[in-house]
PDB file of C-alpha atoms and ligand atoms in Angstrom:
ATOM      1  CA  UNK P  23     -53.430 -48.604  24.018  1.00  0.00           C
ATOM      2  CA  UNK P  24     -55.211 -45.258  23.780  1.00  0.00           C
ATOM      3  CA  UNK P  25     -54.608 -42.203  21.650  1.00  0.00           C
ATOM      4  CA  UNK P  26     -55.543 -39.675  24.299  1.00  0.00           C
ATOM      5  CA  UNK P  27     -53.724 -38.418  27.362  1.00  0.00           C
ATOM      6  CA  UNK P  28     -54.415 -39.877  30.789  1.00  0.00           C
ATOM      7  CA  UNK P  29     -57.349 -37.859  32.076  1.00  0.00           C
ATOM      8  CA  UNK P  30     -58.568 -36.819  35.505  1.00  0.00           C
ATOM      9  CA  UNK P  31     -62.126 -35.520  35.894  1.00  0.00           C
ATOM     10  CA  UNK P  32     -63.271 -33.869  39.117  1.00  0.00           C
ATOM     11  CA  UNK P  33     -67.000 -33.302  39.624  1.00  0.00           C
ATOM     12  CA  UNK P  34     -67.764 -30.519  42.087  1.00  0.00           C
ATOM     13  CA  UNK P  35     -70.866 -28.721  43.276  1.00  0.00           C
ATOM     14  CA  UNK P  36     -69.799 -25.073  43.525  1.00  0.00           C
ATOM     15  CA  UNK P  37     -67.134 -22.707  42.275  1.00  0.00           C
ATOM     16  CA  UNK P  38     -64.319 -23.006  44.910  1.00  0.00           C
ATOM     17  CA  UNK P  39     -64.911 -26.685  45.799  1.00  0.00           C
ATOM     18  CA  UNK P  40     -62.279 -27.605  43.211  1.00  0.00           C
ATOM     19  CA  UNK P  41     -59.757 -25.644  45.258  1.00  0.00           C
ATOM     20  CA  UNK P  42     -60.647 -26.853  48.751  1.00  0.00           C
ATOM     21  CA  UNK P  43     -61.193 -30.516  47.975  1.00  0.00           C
ATOM     22  CA  UNK P  44     -58.945 -31.331  45.051  1.00  0.00           C
ATOM     23  CA  UNK P  45     -56.717 -28.306  44.326  1.00  0.00           C
ATOM     24  CA  UNK P  46     -53.629 -30.335  45.182  1.00  0.00           C
ATOM     25  CA  UNK P  47     -54.319 -33.301  42.924  1.00  0.00           C
ATOM     26  CA  UNK P  48     -55.541 -31.122  40.056  1.00  0.00           C
ATOM     27  CA  UNK P  49     -52.310 -29.092  40.170  1.00  0.00           C
ATOM     28  CA  UNK P  50     -50.086 -32.099  40.685  1.00  0.00           C
ATOM     29  CA  UNK P  51     -51.491 -34.232  37.888  1.00  0.00           C
ATOM     30  CA  UNK P  52     -51.547 -31.286  35.453  1.00  0.00           C
ATOM     31  CA  UNK P  53     -47.847 -30.822  36.204  1.00  0.00           C
ATOM     32  CA  UNK P  54     -47.316 -34.532  35.470  1.00  0.00           C
ATOM     33  CA  UNK P  55     -48.907 -34.165  32.032  1.00  0.00           C
ATOM     34  CA  UNK P  56     -52.334 -35.560  32.893  1.00  0.00           C
ATOM     35  CA  UNK P  57     -55.259 -33.825  31.170  1.00  0.00           C
ATOM     36  CA  UNK P  58     -57.538 -32.328  33.813  1.00  0.00           C
ATOM     37  CA  UNK P  59     -61.256 -31.668  33.464  1.00  0.00           C
ATOM     38  CA  UNK P  60     -63.327 -29.838  36.060  1.00  0.00           C
ATOM     39  CA  UNK P  61     -67.113 -30.165  36.045  1.00  0.00           C
ATOM     40  CA  UNK P  62     -68.829 -27.578  38.244  1.00  0.00           C
ATOM     41  CA  UNK P  63     -72.518 -28.365  38.690  1.00  0.00           C
ATOM     42  CA  UNK P  64     -73.946 -25.099  40.068  1.00  0.00           C
ATOM     43  CA  UNK P  65     -73.466 -21.379  39.599  1.00  0.00           C
ATOM     44  CA  UNK P  66     -72.715 -20.701  43.274  1.00  0.00           C
ATOM     45  CA  UNK P  67     -75.479 -18.064  43.446  1.00  0.00           C
ATOM     46  CA  UNK P  68     -76.156 -18.834  47.139  1.00  0.00           C
ATOM     47  CA  UNK P  69     -72.632 -17.796  48.083  1.00  0.00           C
ATOM     48  CA  UNK P  70     -71.538 -14.515  49.667  1.00  0.00           C
ATOM     49  CA  UNK P  71     -72.111 -11.426  47.544  1.00  0.00           C
ATOM     50  CA  UNK P  72     -69.752  -8.513  46.970  1.00  0.00           C
ATOM     51  CA  UNK P  73     -68.860  -6.930  50.297  1.00  0.00           C
ATOM     52  CA  UNK P  74     -69.668 -10.164  52.126  1.00  0.00           C
ATOM     53  CA  UNK P  75     -73.470  -9.843  51.785  1.00  0.00           C
ATOM     54  CA  UNK P  76     -74.929 -13.189  52.881  1.00  0.00           C
ATOM     55  CA  UNK P  77     -77.719 -14.970  50.992  1.00  0.00           C
ATOM     56  CA  UNK P  78     -81.125 -13.818  52.235  1.00  0.00           C
ATOM     57  CA  UNK P  79     -79.784 -10.430  53.341  1.00  0.00           C
ATOM     58  CA  UNK P  80     -80.961  -7.283  51.569  1.00  0.00           C
ATOM     59  CA  UNK P  81     -78.901  -6.602  48.457  1.00  0.00           C
ATOM     60  CA  UNK P  82     -77.958 -10.253  47.856  1.00  0.00           C
ATOM     61  CA  UNK P  83     -78.440 -10.830  44.139  1.00  0.00           C
ATOM     62  CA  UNK P  84     -77.839 -14.480  43.163  1.00  0.00           C
ATOM     63  CA  UNK P  85     -77.282 -13.597  39.491  1.00  0.00           C
ATOM     64  CA  UNK P  86     -74.601 -11.047  40.370  1.00  0.00           C
ATOM     65  CA  UNK P  87     -73.001 -13.497  42.808  1.00  0.00           C
ATOM     66  CA  UNK P  88     -72.979 -16.191  40.116  1.00  0.00           C
ATOM     67  CA  UNK P  89     -71.317 -13.817  37.621  1.00  0.00           C
ATOM     68  CA  UNK P  90     -68.626 -12.865  40.131  1.00  0.00           C
ATOM     69  CA  UNK P  91     -68.009 -16.491  41.057  1.00  0.00           C
ATOM     70  CA  UNK P  92     -67.740 -17.501  37.409  1.00  0.00           C
ATOM     71  CA  UNK P  93     -64.806 -15.104  37.057  1.00  0.00           C
ATOM     72  CA  UNK P  94     -63.251 -16.401  40.237  1.00  0.00           C
ATOM     73  CA  UNK P  95     -63.648 -19.974  38.997  1.00  0.00           C
ATOM     74  CA  UNK P  96     -61.913 -19.177  35.733  1.00  0.00           C
ATOM     75  CA  UNK P  97     -59.029 -17.560  37.613  1.00  0.00           C
ATOM     76  CA  UNK P  98     -58.761 -20.607  39.875  1.00  0.00           C
ATOM     77  CA  UNK P  99     -58.657 -22.905  36.816  1.00  0.00           C
ATOM     78  CA  UNK P 100     -55.744 -20.884  35.449  1.00  0.00           C
ATOM     79  CA  UNK P 101     -53.853 -21.247  38.713  1.00  0.00           C
ATOM     80  CA  UNK P 102     -54.459 -25.013  38.810  1.00  0.00           C
ATOM     81  CA  UNK P 103     -53.769 -25.340  35.060  1.00  0.00           C
ATOM     82  CA  UNK P 104     -57.080 -27.099  34.479  1.00  0.00           C
ATOM     83  CA  UNK P 105     -57.423 -27.961  30.796  1.00  0.00           C
ATOM     84  CA  UNK P 106     -61.196 -28.014  30.487  1.00  0.00           C
ATOM     85  CA  UNK P 107     -63.864 -26.360  32.597  1.00  0.00           C
ATOM     86  CA  UNK P 108     -67.403 -27.651  32.061  1.00  0.00           C
ATOM     87  CA  UNK P 109     -70.319 -25.857  33.711  1.00  0.00           C
ATOM     88  CA  UNK P 110     -73.609 -27.673  34.179  1.00  0.00           C
ATOM     89  CA  UNK P 111     -75.149 -24.328  35.185  1.00  0.00           C
ATOM     90  CA  UNK P 112     -77.683 -25.493  37.770  1.00  0.00           C
ATOM     91  CA  UNK P 113     -78.818 -23.007  40.401  1.00  0.00           C
ATOM     92  CA  UNK P 114     -77.072 -23.286  43.758  1.00  0.00           C
ATOM     93  CA  UNK P 115     -79.482 -24.886  46.249  1.00  0.00           C
ATOM     94  CA  UNK P 116     -78.096 -23.375  49.435  1.00  0.00           C
ATOM     95  CA  UNK P 117     -77.942 -25.378  52.633  1.00  0.00           C
ATOM     96  CA  UNK P 118     -80.392 -28.094  53.735  1.00  0.00           C
ATOM     97  CA  UNK P 119     -83.829 -26.577  54.440  1.00  0.00           C
ATOM     98  CA  UNK P 120     -83.279 -23.303  52.561  1.00  0.00           C
ATOM     99  CA  UNK P 121     -86.115 -22.096  50.303  1.00  0.00           C
ATOM    100  CA  UNK P 122     -83.626 -21.970  47.394  1.00  0.00           C
ATOM    101  CA  UNK P 123     -83.757 -25.802  47.385  1.00  0.00           C
ATOM    102  CA  UNK P 124     -87.259 -25.616  45.938  1.00  0.00           C
ATOM    103  CA  UNK P 125     -86.599 -22.912  43.352  1.00  0.00           C
ATOM    104  CA  UNK P 126     -86.876 -23.900  39.687  1.00  0.00           C
ATOM    105  CA  UNK P 127     -83.528 -24.931  38.250  1.00  0.00           C
ATOM    106  CA  UNK P 128     -82.059 -25.704  41.684  1.00  0.00           C
ATOM    107  CA  UNK P 129     -79.592 -28.546  41.499  1.00  0.00           C
ATOM    108  CA  UNK P 130     -81.067 -30.350  44.508  1.00  0.00           C
ATOM    109  CA  UNK P 131     -84.530 -30.398  42.864  1.00  0.00           C
ATOM    110  CA  UNK P 132     -83.211 -31.704  39.542  1.00  0.00           C
ATOM    111  CA  UNK P 133     -84.000 -35.361  38.829  1.00  0.00           C
ATOM    112  CA  UNK P 134     -80.817 -37.420  39.206  1.00  0.00           C
ATOM    113  CA  UNK P 135     -81.361 -38.998  35.761  1.00  0.00           C
ATOM    114  CA  UNK P 136     -81.354 -35.588  34.105  1.00  0.00           C
ATOM    115  CA  UNK P 137     -78.069 -34.470  35.654  1.00  0.00           C
ATOM    116  CA  UNK P 138     -76.574 -37.910  35.111  1.00  0.00           C
ATOM    117  CA  UNK P 139     -77.435 -37.869  31.409  1.00  0.00           C
ATOM    118  CA  UNK P 140     -75.622 -34.559  30.981  1.00  0.00           C
ATOM    119  CA  UNK P 141     -72.598 -35.757  32.903  1.00  0.00           C
ATOM    120  CA  UNK P 142     -72.563 -39.039  30.977  1.00  0.00           C
ATOM    121  CA  UNK P 143     -72.181 -36.998  27.803  1.00  0.00           C
ATOM    122  CA  UNK P 144     -69.024 -35.434  29.281  1.00  0.00           C
ATOM    123  CA  UNK P 145     -67.732 -38.829  30.404  1.00  0.00           C
ATOM    124  CA  UNK P 146     -68.102 -40.090  26.838  1.00  0.00           C
ATOM    125  CA  UNK P 147     -66.399 -37.014  25.423  1.00  0.00           C
ATOM    126  CA  UNK P 148     -63.375 -36.976  27.756  1.00  0.00           C
ATOM    127  CA  UNK P 149     -63.187 -40.673  28.711  1.00  0.00           C
ATOM    128  CA  UNK P 150     -61.488 -39.970  32.032  1.00  0.00           C
ATOM    129  CA  UNK P 151     -59.314 -42.668  33.576  1.00  0.00           C
ATOM    130  CA  UNK P 152     -60.017 -41.303  37.029  1.00  0.00           C
ATOM    131  CA  UNK P 153     -63.152 -39.570  38.313  1.00  0.00           C
ATOM    132  CA  UNK P 154     -63.270 -37.843  41.691  1.00  0.00           C
ATOM    133  CA  UNK P 155     -66.353 -36.575  43.500  1.00  0.00           C
ATOM    134  CA  UNK P 156     -67.829 -36.433  47.018  1.00  0.00           C
ATOM    135  CA  UNK P 157     -69.044 -39.272  49.182  1.00  0.00           C
ATOM    136  CA  UNK P 158     -72.752 -40.034  49.633  1.00  0.00           C
ATOM    137  CA  UNK P 159     -73.021 -37.473  52.423  1.00  0.00           C
ATOM    138  CA  UNK P 160     -71.453 -34.796  50.244  1.00  0.00           C
ATOM    139  CA  UNK P 161     -68.567 -34.768  52.741  1.00  0.00           C
ATOM    140  CA  UNK P 162     -70.480 -32.548  55.180  1.00  0.00           C
ATOM    141  CA  UNK P 163     -74.127 -32.827  54.179  1.00  0.00           C
ATOM    142  CA  UNK P 164     -74.532 -29.968  51.706  1.00  0.00           C
ATOM    143  CA  UNK P 165     -77.434 -30.888  49.359  1.00  0.00           C
ATOM    144  CA  UNK P 166     -75.560 -29.866  46.197  1.00  0.00           C
ATOM    145  CA  UNK P 167     -72.578 -32.010  47.184  1.00  0.00           C
ATOM    146  CA  UNK P 168     -74.870 -34.989  47.813  1.00  0.00           C
ATOM    147  CA  UNK P 169     -76.507 -34.398  44.440  1.00  0.00           C
ATOM    148  CA  UNK P 170     -73.082 -34.211  42.742  1.00  0.00           C
ATOM    149  CA  UNK P 171     -72.314 -37.653  44.194  1.00  0.00           C
ATOM    150  CA  UNK P 172     -75.652 -39.013  42.984  1.00  0.00           C
ATOM    151  CA  UNK P 173     -75.420 -37.750  39.416  1.00  0.00           C
ATOM    152  CA  UNK P 174     -71.790 -38.841  39.153  1.00  0.00           C
ATOM    153  CA  UNK P 175     -72.450 -42.382  40.324  1.00  0.00           C
ATOM    154  CA  UNK P 176     -75.507 -42.618  38.045  1.00  0.00           C
ATOM    155  CA  UNK P 177     -73.562 -41.250  35.061  1.00  0.00           C
ATOM    156  CA  UNK P 178     -70.744 -43.743  35.664  1.00  0.00           C
ATOM    157  CA  UNK P 179     -73.362 -46.484  35.710  1.00  0.00           C
ATOM    158  CA  UNK P 180     -74.656 -45.289  32.326  1.00  0.00           C
ATOM    159  CA  UNK P 181     -71.238 -45.194  30.657  1.00  0.00           C
ATOM    160  CA  UNK P 182     -69.557 -48.016  32.595  1.00  0.00           C
ATOM    161  CA  UNK P 183     -66.065 -47.255  31.360  1.00  0.00           C
ATOM    162  CA  UNK P 184     -64.099 -45.305  34.005  1.00  0.00           C
ATOM    163  CA  UNK P 185     -61.340 -47.497  35.496  1.00  0.00           C
ATOM    164  CA  UNK P 186     -60.942 -45.677  38.833  1.00  0.00           C
ATOM    165  CA  UNK P 187     -63.488 -43.710  40.848  1.00  0.00           C
ATOM    166  CA  UNK P 188     -62.822 -41.897  44.117  1.00  0.00           C
ATOM    167  CA  UNK P 189     -64.700 -40.019  46.798  1.00  0.00           C
ATOM    168  CA  UNK P 190     -62.915 -37.210  48.611  1.00  0.00           C
ATOM    169  CA  UNK P 191     -62.511 -37.635  52.342  1.00  0.00           C
ATOM    170  CA  UNK P 192     -60.468 -36.441  55.295  1.00  0.00           C
ATOM    171  CA  UNK P 193     -58.718 -38.484  57.958  1.00  0.00           C
ATOM    172  CA  UNK P 194     -60.402 -38.117  61.359  1.00  0.00           C
ATOM    173  CA  UNK P 195     -56.955 -37.680  62.875  1.00  0.00           C
ATOM    174  CA  UNK P 196     -56.560 -34.478  60.880  1.00  0.00           C
ATOM    175  CA  UNK P 197     -60.052 -33.134  61.630  1.00  0.00           C
ATOM    176  CA  UNK P 198     -59.207 -32.577  65.286  1.00  0.00           C
ATOM    177  CA  UNK P 199     -56.119 -30.580  64.396  1.00  0.00           C
ATOM    178  CA  UNK P 200     -58.193 -28.722  61.850  1.00  0.00           C
ATOM    179  CA  UNK P 201     -60.692 -27.760  64.568  1.00  0.00           C
ATOM    180  CA  UNK P 202     -57.902 -26.376  66.756  1.00  0.00           C
ATOM    181  CA  UNK P 203     -56.464 -24.303  63.926  1.00  0.00           C
ATOM    182  CA  UNK P 204     -59.940 -23.038  63.047  1.00  0.00           C
ATOM    183  CA  UNK P 205     -60.287 -21.554  66.509  1.00  0.00           C
ATOM    184  CA  UNK P 206     -56.781 -20.201  66.506  1.00  0.00           C
ATOM    185  CA  UNK P 207     -57.400 -18.279  63.283  1.00  0.00           C
ATOM    186  CA  UNK P 208     -61.065 -17.566  63.836  1.00  0.00           C
ATOM    187  CA  UNK P 209     -60.395 -16.149  67.310  1.00  0.00           C
ATOM    188  CA  UNK P 210     -63.220 -18.231  68.799  1.00  0.00           C
ATOM    189  CA  UNK P 211     -63.425 -20.596  71.762  1.00  0.00           C
ATOM    190  CA  UNK P 212     -63.657 -24.345  71.110  1.00  0.00           C
ATOM    191  CA  UNK P 213     -67.269 -25.499  71.153  1.00  0.00           C
ATOM    192  CA  UNK P 214     -68.047 -29.126  72.127  1.00  0.00           C
ATOM    193  CA  UNK P 215     -71.028 -29.354  69.720  1.00  0.00           C
ATOM    194  CA  UNK P 216     -68.847 -28.251  66.850  1.00  0.00           C
ATOM    195  CA  UNK P 217     -66.070 -30.635  67.871  1.00  0.00           C
ATOM    196  CA  UNK P 218     -68.612 -33.474  67.892  1.00  0.00           C
ATOM    197  CA  UNK P 219     -69.808 -32.471  64.405  1.00  0.00           C
ATOM    198  CA  UNK P 220     -66.211 -32.396  63.120  1.00  0.00           C
ATOM    199  CA  UNK P 221     -65.628 -35.849  64.605  1.00  0.00           C
ATOM    200  CA  UNK P 222     -68.373 -37.205  62.318  1.00  0.00           C
ATOM    201  CA  UNK P 223     -66.769 -35.831  59.147  1.00  0.00           C
ATOM    202  CA  UNK P 224     -64.302 -37.859  57.146  1.00  0.00           C
ATOM    203  CA  UNK P 225     -63.165 -41.392  57.932  1.00  0.00           C
ATOM    204  CA  UNK P 226     -60.989 -43.276  60.400  1.00  0.00           C
ATOM    205  CA  UNK P 227     -57.470 -43.287  58.948  1.00  0.00           C
ATOM    206  CA  UNK P 228     -57.490 -47.040  58.310  1.00  0.00           C
ATOM    207  CA  UNK P 229     -60.512 -46.737  55.996  1.00  0.00           C
ATOM    208  CA  UNK P 230     -58.776 -44.243  53.722  1.00  0.00           C
ATOM    209  CA  UNK P 231     -57.435 -46.034  50.655  1.00  0.00           C
ATOM    210  CA  UNK P 232     -55.514 -43.279  48.931  1.00  0.00           C
ATOM    211  CA  UNK P 233     -53.174 -40.636  50.327  1.00  0.00           C
ATOM    212  CA  UNK P 234     -51.746 -38.277  47.710  1.00  0.00           C
ATOM    213  CA  UNK P 235     -48.864 -36.018  48.685  1.00  0.00           C
ATOM    214  CA  UNK P 236     -49.547 -32.618  47.172  1.00  0.00           C
ATOM    215  CA  UNK P 237     -47.278 -30.583  49.451  1.00  0.00           C
ATOM    216  CA  UNK P 238     -45.286 -29.304  46.472  1.00  0.00           C
ATOM    217  CA  UNK P 239     -48.533 -27.902  45.027  1.00  0.00           C
ATOM    218  CA  UNK P 240     -49.911 -26.376  48.217  1.00  0.00           C
ATOM    219  CA  UNK P 241     -48.876 -22.926  46.965  1.00  0.00           C
ATOM    220  CA  UNK P 242     -51.036 -23.355  43.872  1.00  0.00           C
ATOM    221  CA  UNK P 243     -53.884 -24.684  45.997  1.00  0.00           C
ATOM    222  CA  UNK P 244     -53.590 -21.633  48.238  1.00  0.00           C
ATOM    223  CA  UNK P 245     -53.585 -19.306  45.211  1.00  0.00           C
ATOM    224  CA  UNK P 246     -56.627 -21.028  43.728  1.00  0.00           C
ATOM    225  CA  UNK P 247     -58.469 -20.483  47.006  1.00  0.00           C
ATOM    226  CA  UNK P 248     -57.271 -16.877  46.958  1.00  0.00           C
ATOM    227  CA  UNK P 249     -58.990 -16.564  43.571  1.00  0.00           C
ATOM    228  CA  UNK P 250     -62.234 -17.286  45.460  1.00  0.00           C
ATOM    229  CA  UNK P 251     -61.634 -14.654  48.133  1.00  0.00           C
ATOM    230  CA  UNK P 252     -65.225 -13.345  47.946  1.00  0.00           C
ATOM    231  CA  UNK P 253     -66.358 -16.355  50.000  1.00  0.00           C
ATOM    232  CA  UNK P 254     -66.062 -15.962  53.765  1.00  0.00           C
ATOM    233  CA  UNK P 255     -64.952 -19.515  54.505  1.00  0.00           C
ATOM    234  CA  UNK P 256     -62.020 -19.167  52.127  1.00  0.00           C
ATOM    235  CA  UNK P 257     -60.800 -16.006  53.828  1.00  0.00           C
ATOM    236  CA  UNK P 258     -60.368 -18.153  56.922  1.00  0.00           C
ATOM    237  CA  UNK P 259     -57.920 -20.427  55.055  1.00  0.00           C
ATOM    238  CA  UNK P 260     -56.111 -17.475  53.521  1.00  0.00           C
ATOM    239  CA  UNK P 261     -55.506 -15.965  56.980  1.00  0.00           C
ATOM    240  CA  UNK P 262     -53.363 -18.998  57.792  1.00  0.00           C
ATOM    241  CA  UNK P 263     -50.717 -17.991  55.283  1.00  0.00           C
ATOM    242  CA  UNK P 264     -49.124 -20.346  52.786  1.00  0.00           C
ATOM    243  CA  UNK P 265     -46.848 -22.191  55.173  1.00  0.00           C
ATOM    244  CA  UNK P 266     -49.458 -23.245  57.744  1.00  0.00           C
ATOM    245  CA  UNK P 267     -51.838 -23.985  54.912  1.00  0.00           C
ATOM    246  CA  UNK P 268     -49.332 -26.367  53.303  1.00  0.00           C
ATOM    247  CA  UNK P 269     -48.802 -28.102  56.641  1.00  0.00           C
ATOM    248  CA  UNK P 270     -52.537 -28.635  57.111  1.00  0.00           C
ATOM    249  CA  UNK P 271     -53.610 -29.210  53.509  1.00  0.00           C
ATOM    250  CA  UNK P 272     -50.533 -30.854  51.951  1.00  0.00           C
ATOM    251  CA  UNK P 273     -52.000 -34.338  51.652  1.00  0.00           C
ATOM    252  CA  UNK P 274     -55.301 -35.054  49.909  1.00  0.00           C
ATOM    253  CA  UNK P 275     -57.142 -38.230  50.836  1.00  0.00           C
ATOM    254  CA  UNK P 276     -59.675 -40.371  49.014  1.00  0.00           C
ATOM    255  CA  UNK P 277     -61.632 -43.572  49.158  1.00  0.00           C
ATOM    256  CA  UNK P 278     -61.399 -45.711  46.065  1.00  0.00           C
ATOM    257  CA  UNK P 279     -64.926 -46.898  45.315  1.00  0.00           C
ATOM    258  CA  UNK P 280     -64.443 -48.406  41.861  1.00  0.00           C
ATOM    259  CA  UNK P 281     -61.387 -49.955  40.355  1.00  0.00           C
ATOM    260  CA  UNK P 282     -60.477 -52.189  37.462  1.00  0.00           C
ATOM    261  CA  UNK P 283     -56.684 -51.995  37.933  1.00  0.00           C
ATOM    262  CA  UNK P 284     -56.227 -54.034  41.132  1.00  0.00           C
ATOM    263  CA  UNK P 285     -53.541 -51.577  42.228  1.00  0.00           C
ATOM    264  CA  UNK P 286     -52.668 -52.577  45.814  1.00  0.00           C
ATOM    265  CA  UNK P 287     -54.097 -50.539  48.704  1.00  0.00           C
ATOM    266  CA  UNK P 288     -53.310 -48.254  50.378  1.00  0.00           C
ATOM    267  CA  UNK P 289     -51.967 -46.325  47.396  1.00  0.00           C
ATOM    268  CA  UNK P 290     -50.384 -42.885  47.055  1.00  0.00           C
ATOM    269  CA  UNK P 291     -51.356 -42.109  43.466  1.00  0.00           C
ATOM    270  CA  UNK P 292     -54.814 -41.812  41.862  1.00  0.00           C
ATOM    271  CA  UNK P 293     -53.273 -43.222  38.668  1.00  0.00           C
ATOM    272  CA  UNK P 294     -51.619 -46.230  40.294  1.00  0.00           C
ATOM    273  CA  UNK P 295     -52.097 -49.201  37.983  1.00  0.00           C
ATOM    274  CA  UNK P 296     -52.797 -46.952  34.989  1.00  0.00           C
ATOM    275  CA  UNK P 297     -49.307 -45.808  34.024  1.00  0.00           C
TER     276      UNK P 297
HETATM  277 ZN1  LIG T  26     -69.603 -26.573  47.734  1.00  0.00          ZN
END
C-alpha cells in the first residue's frame, strides 16, 4: 500500500514534554519498528537554568537555558530511539500572564496559521499515520501546550491526510493517586486547592478511548526524563525511583479525535486498524 514505514509523529511544546507525556509510546513503537518523529515547538528558554535558577531570577539567561535544554532533548531522543527530531524554534512563552508571552518570537504570540504552515510541511514530508498532541486546554493550561494543539489541528486541516489523531490525557482515577505520591515525595502536606485543581485535569476513565501499556518501556521513559534533570519538576519524578515510576506511569492514555480506520473503541494500540 505504501512504501514507507508506519510513522508516529508527536507534537510537543517544550524539551522534556516528549518524555513526560509520550515517552512510553515513543519507546514502544520505535521498538516495534515504527518510525518516530518528534516535533518540539519551543526552545524551552523559560525553564530552570543551570543550578536551578528560575526564570525572572537574576542570572537566568534564556539563551543559555535553551542551549542546555537542546542537549538534554537530543539525549532524551537517543534514549527513546526517536528517528527524527524537528525543532520549530519558537521562544518559550512561559506560563499564562508572564511577560515572555508578549516577547517577539514567543510561540503563544505567533499566528496559528504561521505555525500550522510550518507543521503542515513536516506532515507532508513524513506522512505520519498517527499524530499525537495535547488537548485544547494543553492538558493543564500552559499557553505553549494550547498553541501546540492549535497549530497541530490547523496543520492537519491543511493536509487532511493523517488517519489517526490523538490528544494526550490522564484518567481522573490516576490523578488522585498521583497527588498522593506527589506529597509523599515532595514532603508537603496535601492542599485542598491543589487537589481540586488536579481533579479538573484529565478525563473520567470512561471518556478515555485509548490505553496503551508501556510498562515494559517505563525504564526508557524514566531515563529520558533523567536526561532532562535540569528541570525541577522532573527531579520530582526521578526521586520516585524506576519501580514506583513504572507503577505510576506505565500506561499512557489518549483520546482519539480523528480516525479513518473504524478500529473499535476502547483500543489499546495507537496503530489499531493500521497494521
Ligand atoms: Zn511543556
